[in-house]
XYZ file of C-alpha atoms in Angstrom:
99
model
C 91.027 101.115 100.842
C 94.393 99.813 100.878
C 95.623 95.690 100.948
C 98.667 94.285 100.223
C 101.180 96.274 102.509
C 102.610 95.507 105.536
C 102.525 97.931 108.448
C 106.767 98.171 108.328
C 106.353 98.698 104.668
C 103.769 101.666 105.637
C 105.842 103.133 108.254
C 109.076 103.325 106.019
C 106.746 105.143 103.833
C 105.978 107.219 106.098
C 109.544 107.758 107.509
C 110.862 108.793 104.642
C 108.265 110.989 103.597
C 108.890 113.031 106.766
C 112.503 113.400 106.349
C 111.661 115.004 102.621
C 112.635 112.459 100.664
C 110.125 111.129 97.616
C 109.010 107.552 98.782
C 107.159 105.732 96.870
C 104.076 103.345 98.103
C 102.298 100.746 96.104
C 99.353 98.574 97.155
C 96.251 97.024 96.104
C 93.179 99.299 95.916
C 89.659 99.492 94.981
C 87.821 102.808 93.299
C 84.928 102.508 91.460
C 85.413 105.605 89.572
C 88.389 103.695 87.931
C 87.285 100.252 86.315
C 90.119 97.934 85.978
C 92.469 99.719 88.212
C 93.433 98.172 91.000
C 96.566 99.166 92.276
C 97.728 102.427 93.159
C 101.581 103.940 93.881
C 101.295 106.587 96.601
C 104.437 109.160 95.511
C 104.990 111.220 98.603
C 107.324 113.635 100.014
C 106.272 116.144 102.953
C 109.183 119.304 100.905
C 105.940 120.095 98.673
C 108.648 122.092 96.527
C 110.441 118.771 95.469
C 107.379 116.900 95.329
C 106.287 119.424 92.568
C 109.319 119.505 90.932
C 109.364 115.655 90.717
C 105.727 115.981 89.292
C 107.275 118.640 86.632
C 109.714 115.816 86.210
C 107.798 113.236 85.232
C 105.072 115.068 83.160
C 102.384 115.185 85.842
C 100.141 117.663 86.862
C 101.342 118.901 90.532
C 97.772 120.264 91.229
C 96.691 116.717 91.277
C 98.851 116.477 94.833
C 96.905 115.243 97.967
C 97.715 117.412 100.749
C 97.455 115.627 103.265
C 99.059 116.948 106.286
C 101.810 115.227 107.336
C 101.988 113.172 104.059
C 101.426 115.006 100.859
C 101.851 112.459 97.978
C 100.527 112.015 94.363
C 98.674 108.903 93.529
C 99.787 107.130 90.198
C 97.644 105.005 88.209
C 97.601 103.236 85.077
C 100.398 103.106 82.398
C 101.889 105.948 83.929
C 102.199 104.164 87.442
C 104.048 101.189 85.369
C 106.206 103.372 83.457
C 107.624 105.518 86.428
C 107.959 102.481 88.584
C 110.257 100.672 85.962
C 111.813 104.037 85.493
C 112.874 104.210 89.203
C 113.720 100.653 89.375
C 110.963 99.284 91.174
C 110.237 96.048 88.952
C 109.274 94.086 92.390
C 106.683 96.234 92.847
C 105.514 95.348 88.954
C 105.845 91.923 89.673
C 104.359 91.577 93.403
C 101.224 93.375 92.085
C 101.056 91.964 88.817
C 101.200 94.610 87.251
């Protein structure tokens, strides 16, 4: 489950995700397979191509890539969710999830 977005932050998600571009997504979010986690960065982009490539990128696996139909994306987790989000210059994402 997902808290801690706003349905405009969603939907510009979403929006640029359609139009091919890599969006990125962060929110609160509860797993029980992952103790400790609980936030999540959705990385999406509907040109699977780039989306792989940006995987490559970033040493990440591609065939860890949710295909979901209209929104394909790659979940990030963990140190490597902090590390790529200060790497793109997404520190208020850090900070508004305390991360």
């Amino acid at each position: 489950m997902a808290f801690g977005i706003a349905r405009q932050e969603l939907n510009e998600w979403k929006s640029k995700v359609a139009r091919g571009e890599i969006a990125f997504l962060t929110h609160y979010w509860y797993e029980p397979r992952f103790p400790g986690i609980n936030t999540v960065t959705k990385v999406g982009c509907s040109d699977l191509n780039v989306l792989r490539q940006w995987c490559i990128d970033n040493g990440l696996n591609p065939e860890y890539i949710h295909h979901r139909s209209e929104f394909p994306h790659f979940d990030l987790i963990g140190p490597k969710q902090k590390e790529i989000l200060l790497k793109e210059g997404l520190q208020e994402q850090l900070e508004r999830f305390r991360m």
